[in-house]
Tab-separated table of N, CA and C in Angstrom:
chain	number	residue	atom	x	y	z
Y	1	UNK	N	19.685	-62.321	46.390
Y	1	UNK	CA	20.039	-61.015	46.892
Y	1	UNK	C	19.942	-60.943	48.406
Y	2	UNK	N	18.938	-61.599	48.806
Y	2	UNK	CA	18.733	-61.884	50.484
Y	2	UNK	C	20.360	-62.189	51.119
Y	3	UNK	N	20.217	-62.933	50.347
Y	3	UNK	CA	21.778	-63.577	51.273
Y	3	UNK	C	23.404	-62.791	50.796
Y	4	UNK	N	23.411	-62.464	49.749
Y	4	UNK	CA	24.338	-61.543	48.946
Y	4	UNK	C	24.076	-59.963	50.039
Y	5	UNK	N	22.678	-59.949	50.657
Y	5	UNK	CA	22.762	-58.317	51.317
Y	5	UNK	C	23.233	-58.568	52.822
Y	6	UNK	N	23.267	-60.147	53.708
Y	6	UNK	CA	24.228	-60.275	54.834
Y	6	UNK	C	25.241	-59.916	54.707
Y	7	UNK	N	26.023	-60.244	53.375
Y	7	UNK	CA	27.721	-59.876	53.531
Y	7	UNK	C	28.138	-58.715	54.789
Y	8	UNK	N	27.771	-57.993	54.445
Y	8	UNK	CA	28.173	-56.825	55.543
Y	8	UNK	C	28.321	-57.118	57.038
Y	9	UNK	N	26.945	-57.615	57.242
Y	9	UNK	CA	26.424	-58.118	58.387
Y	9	UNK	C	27.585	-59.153	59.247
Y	10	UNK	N	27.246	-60.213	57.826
Y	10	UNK	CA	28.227	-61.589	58.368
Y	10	UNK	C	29.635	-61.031	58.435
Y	11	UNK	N	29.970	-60.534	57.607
Y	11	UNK	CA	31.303	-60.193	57.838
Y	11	UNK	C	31.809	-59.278	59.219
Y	12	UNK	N	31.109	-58.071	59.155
Y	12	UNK	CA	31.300	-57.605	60.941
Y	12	UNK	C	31.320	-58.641	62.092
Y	13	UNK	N	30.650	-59.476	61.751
Y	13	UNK	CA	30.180	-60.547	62.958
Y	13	UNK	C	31.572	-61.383	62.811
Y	14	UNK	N	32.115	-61.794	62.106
Y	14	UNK	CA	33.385	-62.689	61.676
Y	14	UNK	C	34.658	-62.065	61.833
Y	15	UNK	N	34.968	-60.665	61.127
Y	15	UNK	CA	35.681	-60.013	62.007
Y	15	UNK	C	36.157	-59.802	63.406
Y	16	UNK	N	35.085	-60.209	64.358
Y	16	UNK	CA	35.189	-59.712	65.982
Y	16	UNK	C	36.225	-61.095	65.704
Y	17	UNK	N	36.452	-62.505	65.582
Y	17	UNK	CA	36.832	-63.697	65.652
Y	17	UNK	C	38.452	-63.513	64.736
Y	18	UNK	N	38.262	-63.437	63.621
Y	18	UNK	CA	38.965	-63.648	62.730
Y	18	UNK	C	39.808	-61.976	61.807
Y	19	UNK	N	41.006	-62.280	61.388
Y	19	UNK	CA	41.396	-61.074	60.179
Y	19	UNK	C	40.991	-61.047	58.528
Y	20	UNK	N	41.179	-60.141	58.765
Y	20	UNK	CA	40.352	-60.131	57.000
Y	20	UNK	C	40.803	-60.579	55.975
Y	21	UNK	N	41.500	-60.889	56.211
Y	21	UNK	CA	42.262	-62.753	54.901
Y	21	UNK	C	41.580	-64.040	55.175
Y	22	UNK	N	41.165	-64.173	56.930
Y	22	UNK	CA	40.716	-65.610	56.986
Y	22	UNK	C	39.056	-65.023	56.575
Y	23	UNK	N	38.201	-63.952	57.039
Y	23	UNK	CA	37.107	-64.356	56.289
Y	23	UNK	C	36.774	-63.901	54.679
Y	24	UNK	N	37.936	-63.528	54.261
Y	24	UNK	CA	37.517	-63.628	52.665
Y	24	UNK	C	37.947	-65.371	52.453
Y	25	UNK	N	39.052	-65.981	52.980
Y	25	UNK	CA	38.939	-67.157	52.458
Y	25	UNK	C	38.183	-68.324	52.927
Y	26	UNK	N	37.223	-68.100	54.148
Y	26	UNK	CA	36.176	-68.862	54.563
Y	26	UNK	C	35.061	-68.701	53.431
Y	27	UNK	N	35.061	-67.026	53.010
Y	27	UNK	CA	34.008	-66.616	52.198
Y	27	UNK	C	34.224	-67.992	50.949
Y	28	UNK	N	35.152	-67.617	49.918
Y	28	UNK	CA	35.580	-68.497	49.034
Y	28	UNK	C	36.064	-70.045	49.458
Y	29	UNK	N	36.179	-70.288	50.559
Y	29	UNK	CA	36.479	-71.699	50.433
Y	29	UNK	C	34.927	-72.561	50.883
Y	30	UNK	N	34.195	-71.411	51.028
Y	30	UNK	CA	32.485	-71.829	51.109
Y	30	UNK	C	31.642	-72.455	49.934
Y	31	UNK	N	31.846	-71.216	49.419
Y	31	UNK	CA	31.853	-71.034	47.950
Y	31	UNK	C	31.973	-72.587	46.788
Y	32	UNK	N	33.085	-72.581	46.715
Y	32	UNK	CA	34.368	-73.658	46.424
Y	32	UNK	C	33.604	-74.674	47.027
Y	33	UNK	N	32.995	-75.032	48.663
Y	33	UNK	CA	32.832	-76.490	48.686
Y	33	UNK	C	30.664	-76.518	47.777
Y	34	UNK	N	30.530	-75.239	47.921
Y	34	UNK	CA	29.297	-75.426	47.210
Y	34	UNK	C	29.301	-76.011	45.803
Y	35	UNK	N	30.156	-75.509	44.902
Y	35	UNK	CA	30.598	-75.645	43.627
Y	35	UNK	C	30.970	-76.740	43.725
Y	36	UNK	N	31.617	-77.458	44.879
Y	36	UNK	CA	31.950	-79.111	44.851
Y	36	UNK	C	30.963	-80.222	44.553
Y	37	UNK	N	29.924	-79.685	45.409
Y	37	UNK	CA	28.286	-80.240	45.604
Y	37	UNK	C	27.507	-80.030	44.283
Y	38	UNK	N	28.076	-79.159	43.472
Y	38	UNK	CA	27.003	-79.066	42.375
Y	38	UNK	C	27.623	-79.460	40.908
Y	39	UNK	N	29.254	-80.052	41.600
Y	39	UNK	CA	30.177	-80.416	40.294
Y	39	UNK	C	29.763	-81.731	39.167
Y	40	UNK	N	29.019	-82.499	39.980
Y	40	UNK	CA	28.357	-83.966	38.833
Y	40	UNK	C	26.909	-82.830	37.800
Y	41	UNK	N	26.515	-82.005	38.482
Y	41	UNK	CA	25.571	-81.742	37.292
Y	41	UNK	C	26.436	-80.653	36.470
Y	42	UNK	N	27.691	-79.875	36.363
Y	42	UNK	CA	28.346	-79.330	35.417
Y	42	UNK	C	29.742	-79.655	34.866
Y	43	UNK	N	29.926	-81.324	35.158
Y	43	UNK	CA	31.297	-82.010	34.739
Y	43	UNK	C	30.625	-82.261	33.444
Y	44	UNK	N	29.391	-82.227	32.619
Y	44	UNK	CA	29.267	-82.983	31.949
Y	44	UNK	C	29.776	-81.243	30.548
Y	45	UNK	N	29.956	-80.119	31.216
Y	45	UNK	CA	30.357	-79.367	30.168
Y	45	UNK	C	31.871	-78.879	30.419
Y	46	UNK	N	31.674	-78.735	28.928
Y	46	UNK	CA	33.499	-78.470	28.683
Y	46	UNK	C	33.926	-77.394	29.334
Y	47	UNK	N	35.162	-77.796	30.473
Y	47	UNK	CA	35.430	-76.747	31.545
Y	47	UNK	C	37.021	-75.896	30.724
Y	48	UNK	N	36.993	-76.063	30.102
Y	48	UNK	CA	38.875	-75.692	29.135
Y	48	UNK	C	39.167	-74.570	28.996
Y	49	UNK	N	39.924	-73.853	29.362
Y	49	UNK	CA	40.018	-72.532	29.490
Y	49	UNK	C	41.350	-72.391	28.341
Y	50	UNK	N	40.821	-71.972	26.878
Y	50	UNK	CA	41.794	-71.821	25.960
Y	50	UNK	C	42.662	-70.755	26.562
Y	51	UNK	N	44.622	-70.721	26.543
Y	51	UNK	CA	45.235	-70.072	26.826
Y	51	UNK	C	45.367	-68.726	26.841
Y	52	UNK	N	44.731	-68.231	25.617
Y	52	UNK	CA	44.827	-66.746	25.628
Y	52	UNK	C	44.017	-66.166	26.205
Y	53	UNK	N	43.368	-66.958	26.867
Y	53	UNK	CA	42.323	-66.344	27.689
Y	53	UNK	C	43.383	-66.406	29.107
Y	54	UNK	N	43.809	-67.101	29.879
Y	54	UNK	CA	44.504	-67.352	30.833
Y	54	UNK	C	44.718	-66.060	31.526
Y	55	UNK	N	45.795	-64.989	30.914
Y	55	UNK	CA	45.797	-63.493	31.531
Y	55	UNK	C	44.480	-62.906	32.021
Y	56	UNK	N	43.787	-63.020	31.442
Y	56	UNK	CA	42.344	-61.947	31.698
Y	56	UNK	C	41.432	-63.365	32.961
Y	57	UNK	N	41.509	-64.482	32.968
Y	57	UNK	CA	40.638	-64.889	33.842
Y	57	UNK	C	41.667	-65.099	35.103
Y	58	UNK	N	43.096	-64.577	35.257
Y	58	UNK	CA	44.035	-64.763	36.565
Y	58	UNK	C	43.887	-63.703	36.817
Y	59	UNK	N	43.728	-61.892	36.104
Y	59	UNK	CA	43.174	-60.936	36.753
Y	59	UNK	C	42.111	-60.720	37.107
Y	60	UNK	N	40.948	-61.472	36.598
Y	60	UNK	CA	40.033	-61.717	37.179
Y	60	UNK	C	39.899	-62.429	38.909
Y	61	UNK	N	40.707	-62.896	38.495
Y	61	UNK	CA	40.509	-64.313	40.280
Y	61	UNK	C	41.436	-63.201	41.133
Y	62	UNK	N	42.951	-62.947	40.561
Y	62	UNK	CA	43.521	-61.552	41.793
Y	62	UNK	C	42.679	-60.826	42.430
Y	63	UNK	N	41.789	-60.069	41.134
Y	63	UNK	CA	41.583	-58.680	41.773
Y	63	UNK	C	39.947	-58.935	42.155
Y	64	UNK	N	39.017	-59.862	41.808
Y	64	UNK	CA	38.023	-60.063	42.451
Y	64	UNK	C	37.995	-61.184	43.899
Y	65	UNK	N	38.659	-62.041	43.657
Y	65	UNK	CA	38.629	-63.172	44.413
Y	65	UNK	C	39.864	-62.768	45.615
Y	66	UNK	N	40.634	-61.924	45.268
Y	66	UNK	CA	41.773	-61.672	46.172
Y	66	UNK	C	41.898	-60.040	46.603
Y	67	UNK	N	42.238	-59.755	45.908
Y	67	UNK	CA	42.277	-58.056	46.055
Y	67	UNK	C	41.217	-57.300	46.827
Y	68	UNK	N	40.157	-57.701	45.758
Y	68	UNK	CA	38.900	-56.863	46.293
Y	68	UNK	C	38.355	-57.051	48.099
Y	69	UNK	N	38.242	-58.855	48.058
Y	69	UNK	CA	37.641	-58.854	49.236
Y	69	UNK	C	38.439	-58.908	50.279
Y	70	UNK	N	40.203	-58.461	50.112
Y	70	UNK	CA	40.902	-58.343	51.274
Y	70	UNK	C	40.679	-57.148	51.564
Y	71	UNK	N	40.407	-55.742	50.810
Y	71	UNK	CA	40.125	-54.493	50.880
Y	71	UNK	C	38.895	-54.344	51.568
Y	72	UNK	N	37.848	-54.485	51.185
Y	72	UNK	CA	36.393	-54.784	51.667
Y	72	UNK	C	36.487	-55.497	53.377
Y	73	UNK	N	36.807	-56.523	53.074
Y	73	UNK	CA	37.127	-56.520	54.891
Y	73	UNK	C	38.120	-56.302	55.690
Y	74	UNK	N	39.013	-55.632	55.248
Y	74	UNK	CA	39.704	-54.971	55.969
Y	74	UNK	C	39.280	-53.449	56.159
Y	75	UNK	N	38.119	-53.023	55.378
Y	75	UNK	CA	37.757	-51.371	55.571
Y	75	UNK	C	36.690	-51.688	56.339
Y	76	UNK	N	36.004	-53.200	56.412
Y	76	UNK	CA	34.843	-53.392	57.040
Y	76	UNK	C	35.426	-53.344	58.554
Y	77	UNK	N	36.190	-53.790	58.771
Y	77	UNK	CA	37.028	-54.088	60.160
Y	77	UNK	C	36.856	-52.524	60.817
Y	78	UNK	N	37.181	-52.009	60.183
Y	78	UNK	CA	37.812	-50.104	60.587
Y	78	UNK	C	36.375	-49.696	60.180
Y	79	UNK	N	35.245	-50.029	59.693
Y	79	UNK	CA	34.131	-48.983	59.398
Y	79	UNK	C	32.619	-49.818	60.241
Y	80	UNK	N	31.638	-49.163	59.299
Y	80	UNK	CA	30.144	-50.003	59.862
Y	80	UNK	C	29.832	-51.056	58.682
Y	81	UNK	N	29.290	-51.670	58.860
Y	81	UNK	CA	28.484	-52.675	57.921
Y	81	UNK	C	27.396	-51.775	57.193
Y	82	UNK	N	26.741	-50.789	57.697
Y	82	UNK	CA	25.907	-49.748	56.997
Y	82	UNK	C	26.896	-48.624	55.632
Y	83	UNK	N	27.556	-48.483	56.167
Y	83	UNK	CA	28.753	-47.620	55.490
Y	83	UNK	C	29.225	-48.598	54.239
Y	84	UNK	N	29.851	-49.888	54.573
Y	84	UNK	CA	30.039	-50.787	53.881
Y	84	UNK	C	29.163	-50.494	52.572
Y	85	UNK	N	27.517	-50.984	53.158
Y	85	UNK	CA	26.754	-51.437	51.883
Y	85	UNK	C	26.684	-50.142	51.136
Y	86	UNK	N	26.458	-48.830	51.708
Y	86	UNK	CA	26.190	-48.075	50.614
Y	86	UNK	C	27.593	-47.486	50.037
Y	87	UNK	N	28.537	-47.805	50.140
Y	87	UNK	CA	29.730	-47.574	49.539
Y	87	UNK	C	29.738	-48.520	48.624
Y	88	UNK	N	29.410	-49.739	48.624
Y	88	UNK	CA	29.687	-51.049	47.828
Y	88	UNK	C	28.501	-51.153	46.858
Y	89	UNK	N	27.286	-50.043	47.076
Y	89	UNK	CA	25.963	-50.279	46.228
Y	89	UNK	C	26.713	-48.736	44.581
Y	90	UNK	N	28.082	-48.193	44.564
Y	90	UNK	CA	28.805	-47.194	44.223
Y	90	UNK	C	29.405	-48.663	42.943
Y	91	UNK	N	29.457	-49.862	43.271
Y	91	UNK	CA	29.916	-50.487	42.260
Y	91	UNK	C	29.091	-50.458	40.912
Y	92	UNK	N	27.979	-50.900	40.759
Y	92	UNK	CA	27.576	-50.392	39.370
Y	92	UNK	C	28.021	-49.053	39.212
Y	93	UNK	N	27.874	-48.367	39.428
Y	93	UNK	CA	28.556	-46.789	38.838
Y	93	UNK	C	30.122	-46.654	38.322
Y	94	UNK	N	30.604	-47.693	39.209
Y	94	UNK	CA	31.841	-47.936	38.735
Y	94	UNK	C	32.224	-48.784	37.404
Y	95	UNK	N	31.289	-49.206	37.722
Y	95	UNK	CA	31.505	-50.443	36.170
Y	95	UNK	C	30.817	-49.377	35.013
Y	96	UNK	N	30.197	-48.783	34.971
Y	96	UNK	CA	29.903	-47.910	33.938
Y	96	UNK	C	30.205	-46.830	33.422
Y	97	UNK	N	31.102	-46.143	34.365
Y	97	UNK	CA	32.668	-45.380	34.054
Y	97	UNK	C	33.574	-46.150	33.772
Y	98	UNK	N	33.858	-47.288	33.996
Y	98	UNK	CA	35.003	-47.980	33.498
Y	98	UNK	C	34.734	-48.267	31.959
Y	99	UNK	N	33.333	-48.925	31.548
Y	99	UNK	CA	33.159	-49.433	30.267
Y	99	UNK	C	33.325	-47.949	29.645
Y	100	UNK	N	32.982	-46.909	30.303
Y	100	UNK	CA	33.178	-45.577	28.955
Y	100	UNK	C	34.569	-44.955	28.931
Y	101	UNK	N	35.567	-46.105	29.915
Y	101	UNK	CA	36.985	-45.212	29.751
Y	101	UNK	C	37.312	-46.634	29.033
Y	102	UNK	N	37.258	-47.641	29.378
Y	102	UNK	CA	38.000	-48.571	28.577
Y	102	UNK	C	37.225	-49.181	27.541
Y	103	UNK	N	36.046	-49.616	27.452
Y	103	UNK	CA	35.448	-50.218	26.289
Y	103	UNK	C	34.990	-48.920	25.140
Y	104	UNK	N	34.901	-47.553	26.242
Y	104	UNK	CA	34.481	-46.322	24.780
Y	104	UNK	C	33.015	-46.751	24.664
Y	105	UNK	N	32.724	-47.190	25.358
Y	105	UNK	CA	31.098	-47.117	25.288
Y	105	UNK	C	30.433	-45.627	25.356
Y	106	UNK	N	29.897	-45.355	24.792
Y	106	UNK	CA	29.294	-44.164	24.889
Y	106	UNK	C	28.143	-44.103	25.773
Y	107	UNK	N	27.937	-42.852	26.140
Y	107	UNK	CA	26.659	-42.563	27.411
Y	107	UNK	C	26.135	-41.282	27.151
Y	108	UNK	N	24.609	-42.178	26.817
Y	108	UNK	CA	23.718	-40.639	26.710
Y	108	UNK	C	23.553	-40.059	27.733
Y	109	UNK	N	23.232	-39.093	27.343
Y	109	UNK	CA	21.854	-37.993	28.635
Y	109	UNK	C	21.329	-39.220	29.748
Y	110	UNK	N	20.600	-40.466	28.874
Y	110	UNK	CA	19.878	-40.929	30.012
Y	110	UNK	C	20.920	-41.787	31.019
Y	111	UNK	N	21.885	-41.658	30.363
Y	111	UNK	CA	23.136	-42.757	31.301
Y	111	UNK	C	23.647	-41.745	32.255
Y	112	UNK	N	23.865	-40.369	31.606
Y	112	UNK	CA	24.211	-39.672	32.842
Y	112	UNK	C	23.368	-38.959	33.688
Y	113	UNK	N	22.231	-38.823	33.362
Y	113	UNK	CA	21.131	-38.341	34.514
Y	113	UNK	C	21.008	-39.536	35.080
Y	114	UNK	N	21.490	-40.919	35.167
Y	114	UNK	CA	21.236	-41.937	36.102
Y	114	UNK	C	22.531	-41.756	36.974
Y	115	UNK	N	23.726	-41.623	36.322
Y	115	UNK	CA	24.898	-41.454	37.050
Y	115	UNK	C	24.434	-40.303	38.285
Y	116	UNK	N	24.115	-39.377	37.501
Y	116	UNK	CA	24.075	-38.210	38.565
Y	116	UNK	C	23.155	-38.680	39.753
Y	117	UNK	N	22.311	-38.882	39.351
Y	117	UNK	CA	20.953	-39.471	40.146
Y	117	UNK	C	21.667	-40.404	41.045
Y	118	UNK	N	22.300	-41.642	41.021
Y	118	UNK	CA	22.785	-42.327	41.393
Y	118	UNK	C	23.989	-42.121	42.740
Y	119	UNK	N	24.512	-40.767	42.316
Y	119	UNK	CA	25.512	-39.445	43.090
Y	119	UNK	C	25.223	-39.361	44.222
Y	120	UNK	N	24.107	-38.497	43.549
Y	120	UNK	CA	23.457	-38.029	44.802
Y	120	UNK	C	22.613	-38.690	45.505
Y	121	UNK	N	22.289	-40.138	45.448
Y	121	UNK	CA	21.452	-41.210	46.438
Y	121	UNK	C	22.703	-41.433	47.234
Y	122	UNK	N	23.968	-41.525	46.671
Y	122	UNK	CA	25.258	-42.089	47.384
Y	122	UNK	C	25.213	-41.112	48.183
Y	123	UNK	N	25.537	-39.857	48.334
Y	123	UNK	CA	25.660	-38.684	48.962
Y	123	UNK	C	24.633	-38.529	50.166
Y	124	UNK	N	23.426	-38.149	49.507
Y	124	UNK	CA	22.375	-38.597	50.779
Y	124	UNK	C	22.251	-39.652	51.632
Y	125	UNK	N	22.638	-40.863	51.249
Y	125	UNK	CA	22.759	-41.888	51.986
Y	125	UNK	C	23.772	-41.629	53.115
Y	126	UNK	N	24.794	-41.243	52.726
Y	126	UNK	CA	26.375	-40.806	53.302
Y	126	UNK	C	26.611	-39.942	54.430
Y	127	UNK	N	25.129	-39.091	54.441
Y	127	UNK	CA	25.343	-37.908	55.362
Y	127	UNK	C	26.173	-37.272	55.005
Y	128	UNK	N	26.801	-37.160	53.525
Y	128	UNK	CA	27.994	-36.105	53.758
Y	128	UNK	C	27.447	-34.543	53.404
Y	129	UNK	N	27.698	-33.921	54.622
Y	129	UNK	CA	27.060	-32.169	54.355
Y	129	UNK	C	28.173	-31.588	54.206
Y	130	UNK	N	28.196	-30.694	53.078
Y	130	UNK	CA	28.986	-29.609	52.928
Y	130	UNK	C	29.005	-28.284	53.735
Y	131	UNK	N	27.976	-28.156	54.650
Y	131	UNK	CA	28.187	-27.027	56.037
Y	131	UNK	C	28.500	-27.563	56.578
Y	132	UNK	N	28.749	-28.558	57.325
Y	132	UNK	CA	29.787	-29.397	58.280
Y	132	UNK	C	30.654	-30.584	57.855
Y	133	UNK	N	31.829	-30.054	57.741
Y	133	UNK	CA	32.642	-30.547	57.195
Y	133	UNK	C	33.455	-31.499	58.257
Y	134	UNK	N	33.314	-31.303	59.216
Y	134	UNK	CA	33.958	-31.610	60.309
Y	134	UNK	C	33.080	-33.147	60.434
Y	135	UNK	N	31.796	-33.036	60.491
Y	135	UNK	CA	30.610	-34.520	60.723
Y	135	UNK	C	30.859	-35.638	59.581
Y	136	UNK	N	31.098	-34.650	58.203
Y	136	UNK	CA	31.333	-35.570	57.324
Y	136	UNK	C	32.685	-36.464	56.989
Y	137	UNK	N	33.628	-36.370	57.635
Y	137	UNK	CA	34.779	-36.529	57.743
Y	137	UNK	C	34.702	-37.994	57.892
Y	138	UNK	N	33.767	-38.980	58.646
Y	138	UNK	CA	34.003	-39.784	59.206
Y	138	UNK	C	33.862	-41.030	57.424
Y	139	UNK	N	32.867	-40.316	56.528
Y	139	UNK	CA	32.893	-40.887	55.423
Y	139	UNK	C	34.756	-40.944	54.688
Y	140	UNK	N	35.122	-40.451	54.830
Y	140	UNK	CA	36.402	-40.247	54.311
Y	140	UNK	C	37.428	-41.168	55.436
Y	141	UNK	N	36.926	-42.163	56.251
Y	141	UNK	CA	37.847	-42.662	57.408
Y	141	UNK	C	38.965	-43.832	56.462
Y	142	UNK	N	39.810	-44.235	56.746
Y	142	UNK	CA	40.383	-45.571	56.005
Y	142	UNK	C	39.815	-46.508	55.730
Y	143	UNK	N	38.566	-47.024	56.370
Y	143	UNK	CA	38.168	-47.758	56.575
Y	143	UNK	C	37.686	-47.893	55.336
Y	144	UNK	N	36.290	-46.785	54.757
Y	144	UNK	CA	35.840	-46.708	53.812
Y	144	UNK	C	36.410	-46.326	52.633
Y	145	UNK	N	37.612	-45.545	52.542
Y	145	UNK	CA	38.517	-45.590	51.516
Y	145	UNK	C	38.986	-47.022	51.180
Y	146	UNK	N	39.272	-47.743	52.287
Y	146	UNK	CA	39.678	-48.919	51.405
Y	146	UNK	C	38.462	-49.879	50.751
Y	147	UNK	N	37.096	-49.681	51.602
Y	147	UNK	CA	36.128	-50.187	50.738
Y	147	UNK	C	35.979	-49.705	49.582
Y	148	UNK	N	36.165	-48.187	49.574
Y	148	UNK	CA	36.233	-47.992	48.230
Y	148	UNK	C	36.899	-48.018	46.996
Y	149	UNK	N	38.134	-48.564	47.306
Y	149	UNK	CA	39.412	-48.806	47.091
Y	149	UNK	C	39.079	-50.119	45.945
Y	150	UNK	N	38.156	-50.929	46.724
Y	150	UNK	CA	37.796	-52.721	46.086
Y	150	UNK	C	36.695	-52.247	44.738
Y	151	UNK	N	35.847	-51.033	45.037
Y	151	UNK	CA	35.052	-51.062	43.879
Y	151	UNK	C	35.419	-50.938	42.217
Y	152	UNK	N	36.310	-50.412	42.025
Y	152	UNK	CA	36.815	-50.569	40.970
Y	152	UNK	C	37.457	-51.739	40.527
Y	153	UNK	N	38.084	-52.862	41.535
Y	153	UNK	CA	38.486	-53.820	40.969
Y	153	UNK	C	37.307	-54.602	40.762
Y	154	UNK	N	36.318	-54.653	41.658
Y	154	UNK	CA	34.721	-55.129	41.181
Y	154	UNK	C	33.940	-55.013	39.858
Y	155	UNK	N	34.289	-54.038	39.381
Y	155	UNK	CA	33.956	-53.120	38.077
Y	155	UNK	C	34.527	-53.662	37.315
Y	156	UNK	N	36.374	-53.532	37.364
Y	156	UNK	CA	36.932	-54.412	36.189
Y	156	UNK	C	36.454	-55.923	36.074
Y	157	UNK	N	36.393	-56.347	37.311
Y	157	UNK	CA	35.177	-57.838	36.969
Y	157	UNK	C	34.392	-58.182	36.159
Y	158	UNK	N	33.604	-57.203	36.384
Y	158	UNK	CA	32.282	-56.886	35.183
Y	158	UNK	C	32.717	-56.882	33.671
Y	159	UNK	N	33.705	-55.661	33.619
Y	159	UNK	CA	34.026	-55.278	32.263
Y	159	UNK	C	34.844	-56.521	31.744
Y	160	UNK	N	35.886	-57.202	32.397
Y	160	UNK	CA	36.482	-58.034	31.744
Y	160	UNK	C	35.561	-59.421	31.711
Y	161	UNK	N	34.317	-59.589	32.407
Y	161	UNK	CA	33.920	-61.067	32.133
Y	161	UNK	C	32.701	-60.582	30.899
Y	162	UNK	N	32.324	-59.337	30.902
Y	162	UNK	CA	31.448	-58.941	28.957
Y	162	UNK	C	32.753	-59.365	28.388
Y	163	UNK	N	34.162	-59.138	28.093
Y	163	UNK	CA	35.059	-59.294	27.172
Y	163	UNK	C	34.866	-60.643	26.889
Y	164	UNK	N	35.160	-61.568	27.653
Y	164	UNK	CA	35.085	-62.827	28.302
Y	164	UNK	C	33.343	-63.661	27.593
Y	165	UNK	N	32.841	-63.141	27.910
Y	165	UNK	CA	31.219	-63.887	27.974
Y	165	UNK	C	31.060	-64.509	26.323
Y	166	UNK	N	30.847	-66.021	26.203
Y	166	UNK	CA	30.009	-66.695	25.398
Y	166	UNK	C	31.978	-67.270	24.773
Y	167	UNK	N	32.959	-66.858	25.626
Y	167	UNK	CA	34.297	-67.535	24.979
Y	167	UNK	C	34.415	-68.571	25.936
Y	168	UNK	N	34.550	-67.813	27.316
Y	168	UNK	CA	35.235	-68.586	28.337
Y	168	UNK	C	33.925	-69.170	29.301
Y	169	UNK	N	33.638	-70.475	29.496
Y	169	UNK	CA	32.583	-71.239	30.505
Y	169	UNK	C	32.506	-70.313	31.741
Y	170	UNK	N	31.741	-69.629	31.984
Y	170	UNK	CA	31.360	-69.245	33.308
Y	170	UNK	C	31.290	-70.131	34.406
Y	171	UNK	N	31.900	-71.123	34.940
Y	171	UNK	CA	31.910	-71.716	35.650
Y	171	UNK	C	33.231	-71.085	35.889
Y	172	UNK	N	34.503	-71.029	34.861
Y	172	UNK	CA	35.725	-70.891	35.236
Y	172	UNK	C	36.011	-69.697	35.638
């Protein structure tokens, strides 16, 4: 989590240099040479990605591996790295409205007094005041719309790799 909570950080810092295609694909081609380094201790399991799976793990790689983090740093570019994280800490919430619109998961009382709860930490965090409407505005900039833009494809991540989990090797 230490290093998963730089993103923001590193990424503002990479931005001043670079556009937000080259550091999502520095991000992933990092990634990628790590997974290279650790490929003799997981060649020895079956990497096969049966076909019908194919659709659901290429929307997976679009909209997490592509989509999301061109959105994310490109709103990071136009916003703060502070703004960033607590817009991007809005993804669990997202994944748990998604599982109750698409999986029909049901949600008690205690799922939605966490939602709510969860609201309003976003909100307070946000500075957004409803007597000044004018201060809060800056939450609503492009910047952070398009960060917020990536959380839902983050979410479908989630929801489609439970669909996914104990079929398809998590490596793939």
């Amino acid at each position: 989590n230490a290093i998963w909570a730089t993103n923001p950080v590193m990424g503002k810092v990479l931005l001043q240099e670079l556009q937000p295609l080259q550091v999502s694909w520095l991000r992933y081609a990092s990634a990628f040479a790590a997974l290279l380094v650790l490929w003799p201790l997981l060649s020895r399991r079956s990497l096969r990605l049966p076909g019908r799976f194919l659709p659901w793990v290429l929307v997976m790689g679009l909209t997490t591996f592509f989509a999301s983090p061109l959105l994310q740093y490109s709103g990071l570019a136009r916003s703060t790295a502070s703004a960033n994280a607590v817009i991007v800490a809005l993804e669990p919430l997202c994944a748990v409205l998604l599982a109750w619109l698409v999986l029909r998961e049901q949600l008690g009382w205690r799922q939605v007094t966490a939602i709510l709860c969860a609201l309003c930490g976003f909100l307070l965090l946000s500075n957004l005041n409803p007597l000044q409407p004018r201060s809060s505005l800056s939450l609503f900039s492009v910047g952070n719309l398009l960060i917020l833009g990536a959380m839902p494809m983050e979410a479908a991540y989630t929801i489609v790799s439970r669909r996914l989990a104990g079929k398809v090797d998590p490596v793939i």
